[in-house]
mmCIF file of C-alpha atoms in Angstrom:
data_model
loop_
_atom_site.group_PDB
_atom_site.id
_atom_site.type_symbol
_atom_site.label_atom_id
_atom_site.label_comp_id
_atom_site.label_asym_id
_atom_site.label_seq_id
_atom_site.Cartn_x
_atom_site.Cartn_y
_atom_site.Cartn_z
ATOM 1 C CA MET A 21 0.000 0.000 0.000
ATOM 2 C CA ASN A 22 1.508 3.320 -1.087
ATOM 3 C CA ILE A 23 1.444 6.335 1.185
ATOM 4 C CA ARG A 24 -1.071 9.129 0.659
ATOM 5 C CA LEU A 25 -0.220 12.636 -0.508
ATOM 6 C CA LYS A 26 -0.774 14.043 2.989
ATOM 7 C CA ASP A 27 1.721 11.572 4.435
ATOM 8 C CA ARG A 28 4.267 12.413 1.724
ATOM 9 C CA ILE A 29 3.988 16.109 2.559
ATOM 10 C CA LEU A 30 4.402 15.388 6.272
ATOM 11 C CA VAL A 31 7.502 13.260 5.595
ATOM 12 C CA MET A 32 9.061 16.104 3.600
ATOM 13 C CA LEU A 33 8.177 18.752 6.193
ATOM 14 C CA SER A 34 9.559 16.732 9.084
ATOM 15 C CA SER A 35 12.787 15.895 7.257
ATOM 16 C CA PHE A 36 13.264 19.566 6.329
ATOM 17 C CA PHE A 37 12.674 20.519 9.964
ATOM 18 C CA TYR A 38 15.287 18.032 11.193
ATOM 19 C CA GLY A 39 17.733 19.218 8.529
ATOM 20 C CA VAL A 40 17.373 22.853 9.592
ATOM 21 C CA LEU A 41 17.506 21.938 13.276
ATOM 22 C CA GLY A 42 20.663 19.879 12.805
ATOM 23 C CA TYR A 43 22.287 22.633 10.747
ATOM 24 C CA PHE A 44 21.410 25.210 13.381
ATOM 25 C CA PHE A 45 22.974 23.255 16.236
ATOM 26 C CA THR A 46 26.020 21.792 14.474
ATOM 27 C CA GLY A 47 26.679 24.069 11.495
ATOM 28 C CA SER A 48 27.075 21.045 9.246
ATOM 29 C CA LEU A 49 25.213 20.726 5.970
ATOM 30 C CA TRP A 50 25.374 16.933 6.261
ATOM 31 C CA TRP A 51 22.037 17.083 8.072
ATOM 32 C CA PHE A 52 20.352 17.853 4.756
ATOM 33 C CA LEU A 53 21.115 14.278 3.696
ATOM 34 C CA ILE A 54 18.004 13.470 5.718
ATOM 35 C CA LEU A 55 16.093 15.580 3.202
ATOM 36 C CA ALA A 56 17.725 13.706 0.313
ATOM 37 C CA ALA A 57 16.771 10.374 1.889
ATOM 38 C CA ALA A 58 13.195 11.573 2.324
ATOM 39 C CA LEU A 59 13.082 12.694 -1.317
ATOM 40 C CA LEU A 60 14.259 9.243 -2.338
ATOM 41 C CA PHE A 61 11.654 7.584 -0.101
ATOM 42 C CA VAL A 62 8.828 9.746 -1.464
ATOM 43 C CA GLY A 63 10.094 9.386 -5.045
ATOM 44 C CA ILE A 64 10.080 5.592 -4.841
ATOM 45 C CA GLY A 65 6.548 5.705 -3.510
ATOM 46 C CA GLY A 66 7.149 4.660 0.057
ATOM 47 C CA LYS A 67 5.390 1.842 1.811
ATOM 48 C CA LYS A 68 3.351 1.934 4.974
ATOM 49 C CA HIS A 69 4.543 -0.351 7.722
ATOM 50 C CA VAL A 70 1.060 -1.145 8.993
#
């Protein structure tokens, strides 16, 4: 079962939030790899675990 559009948007928003939060506290842009992983997850279509 693929994830809904609302869930895809929430995944992207939360990963962007964690990327900005990590950058703010550490100053490292490596935190935005979370955003890249989320883009990959959403691009593939993602699967629900339940």
